[in-house]
Tab-separated table of C-alpha atoms in Angstrom:
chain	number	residue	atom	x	y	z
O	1	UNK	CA	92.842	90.774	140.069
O	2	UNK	CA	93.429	87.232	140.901
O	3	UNK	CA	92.310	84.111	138.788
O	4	UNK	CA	90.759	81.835	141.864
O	5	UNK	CA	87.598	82.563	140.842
O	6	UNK	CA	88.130	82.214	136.670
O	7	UNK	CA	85.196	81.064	134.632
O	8	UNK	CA	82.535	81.534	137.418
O	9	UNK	CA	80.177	84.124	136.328
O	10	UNK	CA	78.646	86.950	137.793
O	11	UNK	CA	75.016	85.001	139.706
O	12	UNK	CA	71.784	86.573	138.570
O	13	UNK	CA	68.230	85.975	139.383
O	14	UNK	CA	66.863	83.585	137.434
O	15	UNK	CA	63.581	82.697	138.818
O	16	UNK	CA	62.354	79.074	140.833
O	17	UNK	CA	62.322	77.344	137.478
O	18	UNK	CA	66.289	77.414	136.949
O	19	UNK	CA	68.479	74.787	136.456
O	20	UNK	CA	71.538	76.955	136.601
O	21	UNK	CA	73.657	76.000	139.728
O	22	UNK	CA	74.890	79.649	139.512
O	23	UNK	CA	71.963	81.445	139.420
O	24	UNK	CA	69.636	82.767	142.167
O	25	UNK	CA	66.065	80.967	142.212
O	26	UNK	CA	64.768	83.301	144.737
O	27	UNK	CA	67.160	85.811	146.070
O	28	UNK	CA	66.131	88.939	143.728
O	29	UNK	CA	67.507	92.572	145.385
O	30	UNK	CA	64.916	94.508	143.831
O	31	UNK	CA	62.147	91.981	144.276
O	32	UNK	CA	59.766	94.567	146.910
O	33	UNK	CA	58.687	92.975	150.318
O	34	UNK	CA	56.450	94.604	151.875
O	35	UNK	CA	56.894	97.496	149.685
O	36	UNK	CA	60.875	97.722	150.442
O	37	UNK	CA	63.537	96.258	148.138
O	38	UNK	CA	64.660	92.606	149.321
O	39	UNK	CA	68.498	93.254	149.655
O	40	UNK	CA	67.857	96.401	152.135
O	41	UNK	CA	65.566	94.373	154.071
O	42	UNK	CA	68.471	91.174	154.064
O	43	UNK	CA	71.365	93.568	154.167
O	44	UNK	CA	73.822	90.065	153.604
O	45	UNK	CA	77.340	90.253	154.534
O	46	UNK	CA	80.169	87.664	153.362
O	47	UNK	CA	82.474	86.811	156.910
O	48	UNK	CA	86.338	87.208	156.003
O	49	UNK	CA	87.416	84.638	158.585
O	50	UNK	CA	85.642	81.511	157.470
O	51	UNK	CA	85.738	82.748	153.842
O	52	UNK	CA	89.096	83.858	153.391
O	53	UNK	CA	91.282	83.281	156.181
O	54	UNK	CA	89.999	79.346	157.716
O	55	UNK	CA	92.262	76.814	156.453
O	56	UNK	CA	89.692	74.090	156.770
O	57	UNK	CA	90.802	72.555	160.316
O	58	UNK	CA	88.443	71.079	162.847
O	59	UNK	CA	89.454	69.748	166.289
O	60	UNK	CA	89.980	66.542	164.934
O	61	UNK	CA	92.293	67.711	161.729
O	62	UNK	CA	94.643	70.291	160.424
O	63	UNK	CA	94.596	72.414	157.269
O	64	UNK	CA	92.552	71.158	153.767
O	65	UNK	CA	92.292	74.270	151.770
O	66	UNK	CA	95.306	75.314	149.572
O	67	UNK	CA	94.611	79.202	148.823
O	68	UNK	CA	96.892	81.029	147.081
O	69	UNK	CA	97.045	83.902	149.916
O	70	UNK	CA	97.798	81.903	152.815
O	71	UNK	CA	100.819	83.241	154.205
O	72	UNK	CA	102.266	86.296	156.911
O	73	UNK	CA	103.342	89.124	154.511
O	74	UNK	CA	101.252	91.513	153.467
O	75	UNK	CA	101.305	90.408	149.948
O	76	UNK	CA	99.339	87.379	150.762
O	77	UNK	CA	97.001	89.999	152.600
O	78	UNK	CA	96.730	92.467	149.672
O	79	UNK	CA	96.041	88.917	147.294
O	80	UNK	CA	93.050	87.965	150.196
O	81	UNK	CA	91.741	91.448	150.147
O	82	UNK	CA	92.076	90.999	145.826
O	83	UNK	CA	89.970	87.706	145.939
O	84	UNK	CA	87.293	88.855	148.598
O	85	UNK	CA	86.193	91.926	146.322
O	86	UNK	CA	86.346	89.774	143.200
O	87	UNK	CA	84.052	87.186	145.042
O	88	UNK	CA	81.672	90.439	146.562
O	89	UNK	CA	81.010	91.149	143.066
O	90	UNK	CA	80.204	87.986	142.008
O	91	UNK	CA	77.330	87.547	144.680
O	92	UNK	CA	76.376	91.294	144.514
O	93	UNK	CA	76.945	91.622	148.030
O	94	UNK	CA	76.313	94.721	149.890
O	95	UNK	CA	78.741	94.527	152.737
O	96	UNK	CA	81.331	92.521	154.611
O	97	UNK	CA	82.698	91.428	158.301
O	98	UNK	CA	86.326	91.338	159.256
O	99	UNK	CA	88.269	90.486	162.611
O	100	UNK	CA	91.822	92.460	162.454
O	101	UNK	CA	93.795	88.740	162.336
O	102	UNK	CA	91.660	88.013	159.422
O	103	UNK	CA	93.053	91.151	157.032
O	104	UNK	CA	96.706	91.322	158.234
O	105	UNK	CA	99.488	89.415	159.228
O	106	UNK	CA	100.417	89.073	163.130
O	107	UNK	CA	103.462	91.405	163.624
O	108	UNK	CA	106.696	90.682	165.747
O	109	UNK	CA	105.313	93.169	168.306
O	110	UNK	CA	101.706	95.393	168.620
O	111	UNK	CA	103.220	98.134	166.803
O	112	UNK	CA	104.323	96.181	163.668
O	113	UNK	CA	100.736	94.506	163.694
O	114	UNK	CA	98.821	97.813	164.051
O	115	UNK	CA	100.845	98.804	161.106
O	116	UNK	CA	99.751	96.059	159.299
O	117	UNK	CA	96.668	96.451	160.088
O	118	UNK	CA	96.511	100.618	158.806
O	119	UNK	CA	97.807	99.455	155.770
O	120	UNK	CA	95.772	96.683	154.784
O	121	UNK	CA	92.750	98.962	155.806
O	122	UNK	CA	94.240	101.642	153.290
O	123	UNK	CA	94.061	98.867	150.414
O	124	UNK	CA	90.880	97.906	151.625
O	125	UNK	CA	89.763	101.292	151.511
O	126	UNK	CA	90.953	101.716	147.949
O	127	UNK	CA	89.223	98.612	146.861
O	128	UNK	CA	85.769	99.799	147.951
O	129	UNK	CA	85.908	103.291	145.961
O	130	UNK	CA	85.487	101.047	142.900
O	131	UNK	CA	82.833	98.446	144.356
O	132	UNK	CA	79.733	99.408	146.071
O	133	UNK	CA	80.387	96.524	148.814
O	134	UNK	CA	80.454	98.152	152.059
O	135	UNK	CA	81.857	97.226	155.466
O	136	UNK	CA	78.673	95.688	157.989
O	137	UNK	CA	81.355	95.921	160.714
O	138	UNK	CA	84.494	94.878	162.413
O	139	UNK	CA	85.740	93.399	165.165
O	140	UNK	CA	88.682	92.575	166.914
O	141	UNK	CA	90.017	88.679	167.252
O	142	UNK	CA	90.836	88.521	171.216
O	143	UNK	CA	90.628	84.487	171.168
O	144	UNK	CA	92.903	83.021	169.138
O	145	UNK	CA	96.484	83.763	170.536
O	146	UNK	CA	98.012	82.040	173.270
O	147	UNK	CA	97.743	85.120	175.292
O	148	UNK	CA	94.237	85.264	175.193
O	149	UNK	CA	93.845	81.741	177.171
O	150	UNK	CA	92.325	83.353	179.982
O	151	UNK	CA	90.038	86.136	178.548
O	152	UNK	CA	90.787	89.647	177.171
O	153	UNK	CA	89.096	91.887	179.239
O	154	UNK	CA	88.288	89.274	181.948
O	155	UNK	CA	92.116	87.935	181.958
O	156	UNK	CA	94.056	87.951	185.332
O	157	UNK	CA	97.227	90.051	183.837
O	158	UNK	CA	96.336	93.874	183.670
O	159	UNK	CA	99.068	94.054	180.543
O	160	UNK	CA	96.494	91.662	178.585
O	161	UNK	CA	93.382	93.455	179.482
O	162	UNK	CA	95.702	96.625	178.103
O	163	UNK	CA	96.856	94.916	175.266
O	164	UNK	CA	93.184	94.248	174.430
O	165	UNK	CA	91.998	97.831	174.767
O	166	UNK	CA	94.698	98.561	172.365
O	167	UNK	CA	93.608	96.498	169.996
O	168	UNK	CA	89.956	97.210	169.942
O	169	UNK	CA	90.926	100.888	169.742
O	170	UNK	CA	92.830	99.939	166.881
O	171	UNK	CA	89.903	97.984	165.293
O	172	UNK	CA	87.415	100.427	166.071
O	173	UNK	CA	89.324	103.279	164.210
O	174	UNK	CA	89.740	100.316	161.113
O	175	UNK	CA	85.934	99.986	161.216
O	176	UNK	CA	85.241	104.143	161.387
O	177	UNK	CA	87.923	104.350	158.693
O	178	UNK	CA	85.994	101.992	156.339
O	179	UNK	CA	82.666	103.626	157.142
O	180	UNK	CA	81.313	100.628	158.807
O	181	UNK	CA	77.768	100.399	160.288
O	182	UNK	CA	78.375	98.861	163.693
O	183	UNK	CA	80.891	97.134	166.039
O	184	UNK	CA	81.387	93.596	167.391
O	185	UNK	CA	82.699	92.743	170.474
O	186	UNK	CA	82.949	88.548	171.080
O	187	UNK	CA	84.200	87.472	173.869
O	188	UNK	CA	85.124	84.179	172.861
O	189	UNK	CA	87.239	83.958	175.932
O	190	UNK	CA	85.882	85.768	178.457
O	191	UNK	CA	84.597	83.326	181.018
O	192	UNK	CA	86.152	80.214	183.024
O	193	UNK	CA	86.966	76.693	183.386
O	194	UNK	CA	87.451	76.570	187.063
O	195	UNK	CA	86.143	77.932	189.781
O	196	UNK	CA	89.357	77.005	191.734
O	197	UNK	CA	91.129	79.812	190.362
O	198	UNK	CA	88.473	82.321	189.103
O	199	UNK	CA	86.621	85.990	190.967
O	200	UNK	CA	83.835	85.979	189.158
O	201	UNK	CA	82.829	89.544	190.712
O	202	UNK	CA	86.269	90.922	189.592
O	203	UNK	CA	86.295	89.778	186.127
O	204	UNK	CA	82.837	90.495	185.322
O	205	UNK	CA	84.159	94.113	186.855
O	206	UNK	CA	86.861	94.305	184.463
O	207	UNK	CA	84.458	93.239	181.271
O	208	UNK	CA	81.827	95.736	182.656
O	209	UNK	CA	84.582	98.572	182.656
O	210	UNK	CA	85.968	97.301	179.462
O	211	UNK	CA	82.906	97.944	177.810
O	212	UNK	CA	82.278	101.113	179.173
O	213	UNK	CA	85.471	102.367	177.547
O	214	UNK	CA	84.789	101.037	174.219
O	215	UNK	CA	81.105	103.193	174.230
O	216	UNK	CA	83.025	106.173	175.025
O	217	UNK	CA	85.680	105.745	172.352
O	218	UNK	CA	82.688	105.397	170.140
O	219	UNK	CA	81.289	108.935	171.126
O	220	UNK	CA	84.874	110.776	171.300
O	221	UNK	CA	85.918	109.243	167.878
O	222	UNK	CA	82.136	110.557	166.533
O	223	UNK	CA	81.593	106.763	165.637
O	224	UNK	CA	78.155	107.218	164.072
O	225	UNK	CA	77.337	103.121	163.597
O	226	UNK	CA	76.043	100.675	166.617
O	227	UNK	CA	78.090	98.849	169.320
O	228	UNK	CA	76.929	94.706	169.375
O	229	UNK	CA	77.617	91.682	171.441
O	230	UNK	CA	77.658	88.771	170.439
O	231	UNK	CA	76.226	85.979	173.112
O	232	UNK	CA	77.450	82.628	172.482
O	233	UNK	CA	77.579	79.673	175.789
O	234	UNK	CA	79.939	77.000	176.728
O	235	UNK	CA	82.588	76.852	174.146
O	236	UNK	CA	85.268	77.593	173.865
O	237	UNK	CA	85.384	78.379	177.860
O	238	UNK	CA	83.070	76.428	179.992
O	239	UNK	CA	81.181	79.041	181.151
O	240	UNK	CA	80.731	82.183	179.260
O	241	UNK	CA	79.745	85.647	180.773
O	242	UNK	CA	77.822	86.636	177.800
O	243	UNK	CA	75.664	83.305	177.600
O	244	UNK	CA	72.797	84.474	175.892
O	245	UNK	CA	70.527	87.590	175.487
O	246	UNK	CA	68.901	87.600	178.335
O	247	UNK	CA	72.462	87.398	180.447
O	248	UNK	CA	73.636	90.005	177.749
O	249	UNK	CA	70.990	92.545	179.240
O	250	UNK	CA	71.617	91.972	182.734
O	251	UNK	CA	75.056	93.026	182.124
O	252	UNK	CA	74.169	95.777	180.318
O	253	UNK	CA	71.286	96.634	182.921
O	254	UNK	CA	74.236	96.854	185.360
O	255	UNK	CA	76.605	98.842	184.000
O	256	UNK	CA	74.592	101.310	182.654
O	257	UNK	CA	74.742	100.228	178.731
O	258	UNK	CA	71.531	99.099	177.976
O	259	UNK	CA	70.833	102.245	175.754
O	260	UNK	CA	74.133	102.431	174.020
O	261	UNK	CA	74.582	98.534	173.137
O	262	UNK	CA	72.917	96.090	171.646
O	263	UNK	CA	73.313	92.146	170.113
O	264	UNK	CA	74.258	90.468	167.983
O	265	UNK	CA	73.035	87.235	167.472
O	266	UNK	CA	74.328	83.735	165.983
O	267	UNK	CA	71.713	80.927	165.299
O	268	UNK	CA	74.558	78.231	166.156
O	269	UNK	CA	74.952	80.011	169.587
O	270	UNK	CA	71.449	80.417	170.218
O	271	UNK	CA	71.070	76.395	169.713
O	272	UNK	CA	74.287	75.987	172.147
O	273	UNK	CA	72.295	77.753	174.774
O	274	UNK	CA	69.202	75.906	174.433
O	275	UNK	CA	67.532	78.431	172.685
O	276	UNK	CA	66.270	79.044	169.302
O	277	UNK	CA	66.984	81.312	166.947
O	278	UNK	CA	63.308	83.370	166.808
O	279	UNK	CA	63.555	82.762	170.825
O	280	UNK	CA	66.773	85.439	170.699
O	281	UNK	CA	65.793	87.277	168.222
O	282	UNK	CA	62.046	88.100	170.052
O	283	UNK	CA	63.528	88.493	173.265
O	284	UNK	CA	66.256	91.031	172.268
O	285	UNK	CA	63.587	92.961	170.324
O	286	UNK	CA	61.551	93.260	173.496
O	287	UNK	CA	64.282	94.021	175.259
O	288	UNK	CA	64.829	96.990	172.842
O	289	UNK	CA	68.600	95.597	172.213
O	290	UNK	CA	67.794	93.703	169.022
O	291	UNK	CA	70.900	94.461	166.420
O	292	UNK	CA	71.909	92.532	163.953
O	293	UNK	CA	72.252	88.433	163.101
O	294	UNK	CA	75.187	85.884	162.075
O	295	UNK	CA	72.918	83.297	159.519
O	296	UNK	CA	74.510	79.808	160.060
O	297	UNK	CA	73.144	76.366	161.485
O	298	UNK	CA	74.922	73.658	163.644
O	299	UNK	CA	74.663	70.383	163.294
O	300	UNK	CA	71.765	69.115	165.936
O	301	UNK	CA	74.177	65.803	166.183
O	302	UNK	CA	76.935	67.577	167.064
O	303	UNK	CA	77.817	69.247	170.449
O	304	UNK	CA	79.673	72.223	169.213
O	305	UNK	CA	79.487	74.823	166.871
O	306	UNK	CA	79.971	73.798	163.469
O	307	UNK	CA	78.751	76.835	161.755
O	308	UNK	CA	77.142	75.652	158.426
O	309	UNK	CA	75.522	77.277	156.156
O	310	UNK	CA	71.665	77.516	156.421
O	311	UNK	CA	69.346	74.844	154.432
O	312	UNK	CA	66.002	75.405	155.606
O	313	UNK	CA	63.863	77.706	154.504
O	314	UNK	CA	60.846	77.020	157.328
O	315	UNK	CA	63.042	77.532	160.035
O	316	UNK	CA	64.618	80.422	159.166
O	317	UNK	CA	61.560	82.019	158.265
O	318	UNK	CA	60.437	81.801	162.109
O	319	UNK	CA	63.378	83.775	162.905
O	320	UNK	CA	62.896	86.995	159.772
O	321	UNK	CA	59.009	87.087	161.396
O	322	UNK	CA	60.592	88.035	164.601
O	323	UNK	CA	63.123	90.545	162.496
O	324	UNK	CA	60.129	92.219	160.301
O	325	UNK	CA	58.073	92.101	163.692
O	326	UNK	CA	60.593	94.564	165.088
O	327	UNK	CA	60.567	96.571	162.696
O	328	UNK	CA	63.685	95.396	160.309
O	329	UNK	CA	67.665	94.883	160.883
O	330	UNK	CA	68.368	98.482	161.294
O	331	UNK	CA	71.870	99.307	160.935
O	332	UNK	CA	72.540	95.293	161.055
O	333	UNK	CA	72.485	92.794	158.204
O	334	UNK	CA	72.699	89.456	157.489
O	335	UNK	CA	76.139	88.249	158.129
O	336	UNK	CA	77.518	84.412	156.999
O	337	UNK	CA	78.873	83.321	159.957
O	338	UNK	CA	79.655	80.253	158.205
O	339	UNK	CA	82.011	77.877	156.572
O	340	UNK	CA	82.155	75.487	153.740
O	341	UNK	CA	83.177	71.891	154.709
O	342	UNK	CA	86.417	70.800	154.860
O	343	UNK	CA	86.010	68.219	151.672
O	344	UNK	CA	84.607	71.265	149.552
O	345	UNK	CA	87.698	72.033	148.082
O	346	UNK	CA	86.705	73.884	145.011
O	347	UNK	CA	86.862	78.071	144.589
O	348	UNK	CA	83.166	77.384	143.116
O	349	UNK	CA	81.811	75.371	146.558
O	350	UNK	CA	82.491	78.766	148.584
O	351	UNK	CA	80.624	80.805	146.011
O	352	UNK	CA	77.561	78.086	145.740
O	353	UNK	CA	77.792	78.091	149.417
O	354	UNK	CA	76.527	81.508	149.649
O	355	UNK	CA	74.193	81.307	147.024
O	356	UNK	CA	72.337	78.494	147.779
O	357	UNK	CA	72.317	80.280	151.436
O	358	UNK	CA	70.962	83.646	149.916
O	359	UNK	CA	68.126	82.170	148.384
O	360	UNK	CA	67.172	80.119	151.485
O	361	UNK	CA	67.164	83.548	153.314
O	362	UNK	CA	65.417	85.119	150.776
O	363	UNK	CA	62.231	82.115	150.451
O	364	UNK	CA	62.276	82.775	154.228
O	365	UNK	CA	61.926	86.204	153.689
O	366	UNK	CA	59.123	86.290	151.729
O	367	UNK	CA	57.118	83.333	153.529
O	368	UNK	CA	57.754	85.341	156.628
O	369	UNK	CA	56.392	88.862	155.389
O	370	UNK	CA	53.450	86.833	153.527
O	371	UNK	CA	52.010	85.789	156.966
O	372	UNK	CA	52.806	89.160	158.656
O	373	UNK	CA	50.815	90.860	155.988
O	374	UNK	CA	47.911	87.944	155.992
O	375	UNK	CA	47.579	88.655	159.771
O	376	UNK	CA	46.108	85.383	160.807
O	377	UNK	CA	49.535	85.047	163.327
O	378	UNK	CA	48.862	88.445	164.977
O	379	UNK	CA	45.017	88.362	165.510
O	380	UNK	CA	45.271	85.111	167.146
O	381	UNK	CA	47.907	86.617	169.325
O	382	UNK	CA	45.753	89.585	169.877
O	383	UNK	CA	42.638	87.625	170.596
O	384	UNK	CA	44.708	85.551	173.651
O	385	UNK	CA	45.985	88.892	175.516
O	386	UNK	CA	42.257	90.318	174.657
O	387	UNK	CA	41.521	90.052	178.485
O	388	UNK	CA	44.445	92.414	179.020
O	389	UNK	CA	42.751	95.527	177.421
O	390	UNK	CA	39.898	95.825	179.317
O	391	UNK	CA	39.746	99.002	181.885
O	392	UNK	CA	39.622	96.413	184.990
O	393	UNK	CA	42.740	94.508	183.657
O	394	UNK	CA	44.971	97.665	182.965
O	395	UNK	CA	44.026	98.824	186.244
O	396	UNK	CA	45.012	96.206	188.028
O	397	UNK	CA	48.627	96.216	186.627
O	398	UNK	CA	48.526	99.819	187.006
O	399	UNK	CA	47.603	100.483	190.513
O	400	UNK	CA	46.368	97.334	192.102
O	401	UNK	CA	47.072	95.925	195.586
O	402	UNK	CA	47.276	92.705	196.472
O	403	UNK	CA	44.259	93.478	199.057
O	404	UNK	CA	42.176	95.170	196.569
O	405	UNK	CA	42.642	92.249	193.730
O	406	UNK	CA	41.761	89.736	196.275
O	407	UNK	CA	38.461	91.636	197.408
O	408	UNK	CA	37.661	91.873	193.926
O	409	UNK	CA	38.291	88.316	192.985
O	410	UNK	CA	35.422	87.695	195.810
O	411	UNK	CA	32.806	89.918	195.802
O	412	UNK	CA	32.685	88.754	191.393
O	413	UNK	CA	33.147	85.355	192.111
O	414	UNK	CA	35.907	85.176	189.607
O	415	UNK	CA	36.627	81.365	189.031
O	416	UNK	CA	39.067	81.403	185.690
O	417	UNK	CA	38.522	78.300	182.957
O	418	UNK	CA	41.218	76.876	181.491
O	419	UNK	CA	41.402	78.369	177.553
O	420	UNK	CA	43.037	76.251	174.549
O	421	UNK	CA	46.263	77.688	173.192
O	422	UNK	CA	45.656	76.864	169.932
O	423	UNK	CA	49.237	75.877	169.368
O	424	UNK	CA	48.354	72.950	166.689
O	425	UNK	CA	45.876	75.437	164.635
O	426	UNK	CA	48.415	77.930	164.703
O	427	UNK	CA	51.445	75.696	163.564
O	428	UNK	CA	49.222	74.830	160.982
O	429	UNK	CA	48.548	78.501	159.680
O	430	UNK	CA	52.288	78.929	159.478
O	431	UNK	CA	52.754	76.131	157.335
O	432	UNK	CA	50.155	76.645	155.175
O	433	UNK	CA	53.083	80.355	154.845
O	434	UNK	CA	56.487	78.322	155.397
């Protein structure tokens, strides 16, 4: 046990009528939506990297937080690992995210890391046979280092692409270890700066193969849980291969993955694509690659990703309709992607951080399954695509001809009217919900 988080008490639900900083107003687990308990439909998941391992830099200034486990021995990471569980039980958290870097310190070679990395996992392991917080998934940090400047997978030097294999092998068998649910891959630097020095067809090659390798690892080590990408544009390279979800898919589409992998997606990166959030979230689903979400929000001023916690209840609500619209998060969750600011200083700031976040999740929630149940949304959508189900209309998207549509169109007469969309009614209905 450590004493960072003394005299903050285990948070409860309290009900909307609190005054209680640390309680929940909305966020009950057992509450039932739509007849299933609220945490299994939320699944939330505390991120070790901005929680426990981000000194509080920006690109503009170093280090703010003073936390008793920064350091490189694996002390300091046994004294993380001691905090993290003591602040899962405070929330009631069912499950956690870790990059390798995040839970160990970097060795003097990839032998001395790896076996900082089996041991920590070993503690870690220990620690969760007396708390019921589980492990949403891992992933391996192939960004930060130096040597990662010019990708992992995508990177000119064969000995980093093998370097990275290694690693993800390494995190992988962490992850299956730990009994986690699925597995992250972000490229966070795999894509270019310059064209002047950059094959495009070769490194997308490489990533393509890359992955390849990681899905069979995942059958030959009997990995039961679900492989994810993570899209994310622009930063930190200037263009990213895995932009967004519909650039995700083509990728897959190519190299034959589109069964075995799906996404996960950020709302910050899905705003730094030009996206939104729902927009991500629908189009994975109809993809059929829909995984699993990182909850944060950017700030719209800004023009990069400053991964804050979430605030509004309305507009995440837009994005759980697409999540109970296809059909729930699966073997994915909920995941804080996000970080307090750089002023909150206080061991009580990261805990109110998340629980002012789990309650705006959870009124979004439940304003989003309130309208899915009412209807209104999906008859209206129903009633524009009506056309669509009649015998003539499946036909001709079946089996029609260009010649035979065209004769048709003439001997009716067909002369289409312009219909309303509705959107201002409908936007309407969704407040009267959100």
């Amino acid at each position: 046990m450590t004493d960072f988080f003394k005299d903050i008490p285990t948070i409860r639900h309290e009900g909307p009528e609190s005054d209680n900083d640390f309680a929940f107003r909305h966020y009950d687990p057992d509450e039932l939506v739509m007849g299933r308990r609220m945490e299994d439909h939320l699944r939330f998941a505390v991120a070790w990297w901005h929680s426990f391992a981000w000194p509080g830099n920006d690109p503009f200034g170093g280090q703010t937080f003073a936390r008793p486990w920064f350091g490189e021995t694996m002390d300091h990471a046994r004294m993380k690992a001691d905090a993290a569980f003591e602040m899962f039980g405070i929330l009631g958290v069912p499950f956690f995210c870790f990059h390798d870097a995040d839970i160990r310190p970097e060795g003097g070679s990839f032998a001395e890391s790896l076996r900082n990395l089996e041991e920590i996992v070993d503690y870690i392991a220990w620690k969760m046979e007396t708390q019921p917080t589980r492990l949403l998934w891992g992933t391996a940090n192939l960004f930060s280092h130096r040597r990662f400047m010019a990708g992992a997978a995508t990177n000119p030097d064969p000995d980093v692409f093998a370097w990275s294999a290694a690693t993800v092998k390494a995190c992988m068998d962490a992850t299956h270890r730990l009994g986690g649910q699925n597995y992250v891959l972000w490229g966070g630097r795999e894509g270019y700066e310059t064209l002047l020095n950059t094959d495009l067809g070769r490194e997308r090659r490489q990533a393509g193969r890359f992955l390849q390798m990681v899905v069979d690892y995942k059958h030959r080590i009997g990995f039961p849980g679900t492989i994810l990408i993570e899209p994310k544009p622009q930063e930190p390279s200037k263009h990213q291969y895995d932009y967004d979800v519909a650039t995700v898919y083509g990728f897959l589409k190519d190299f034959g993955l589109e069964h075995e992998v799906k996404v996960n997606i950020e709302q910050g990166h899905a705003i730094l694509a030009g996206h939104s959030f729902e927009h991500e979230i629908a189009l994975a689903a109809s993809l059929g690659i829909f995984g699993s979400i990182d909850m944060n929000r950017n700030d719209y001023q800004s023009g990069w990703d400053t991964d804050q916690f979430p605030d509004s209840a309305p507009e995440m609500a837009r994005a759980y309709y697409e999540i109970l619209r296809a059909g729930g998060l699966a073997t994915g969750g909920t995941n804080f992607d996000a970080k307090i600011r750089r002023q909150s200083l206080e061991p009580a700031d990261l805990i109110l951080a998340h629980v002012g976040a789990m309650d705006v999740c959870a009124r979004a929630l439940k304003a989003a399954a309130a309208l899915l149940q009412d209807g209104a949304l999906e008859r209206a959508r129903a009633e524009r695509y009506a056309g669509w189900e009649t015998p003539a209309a499946k036909a001709m998207l079946d089996t029609g001809t260009l010649e035979a549509i065209s004769a048709r169109v003439l001997s009716q007469g067909i002369d289409p009217q312009p219909r309303s969309g509705r959107q201002e009614r409908l936007e309407n209905l969704w407040n009267r919900f959100a």
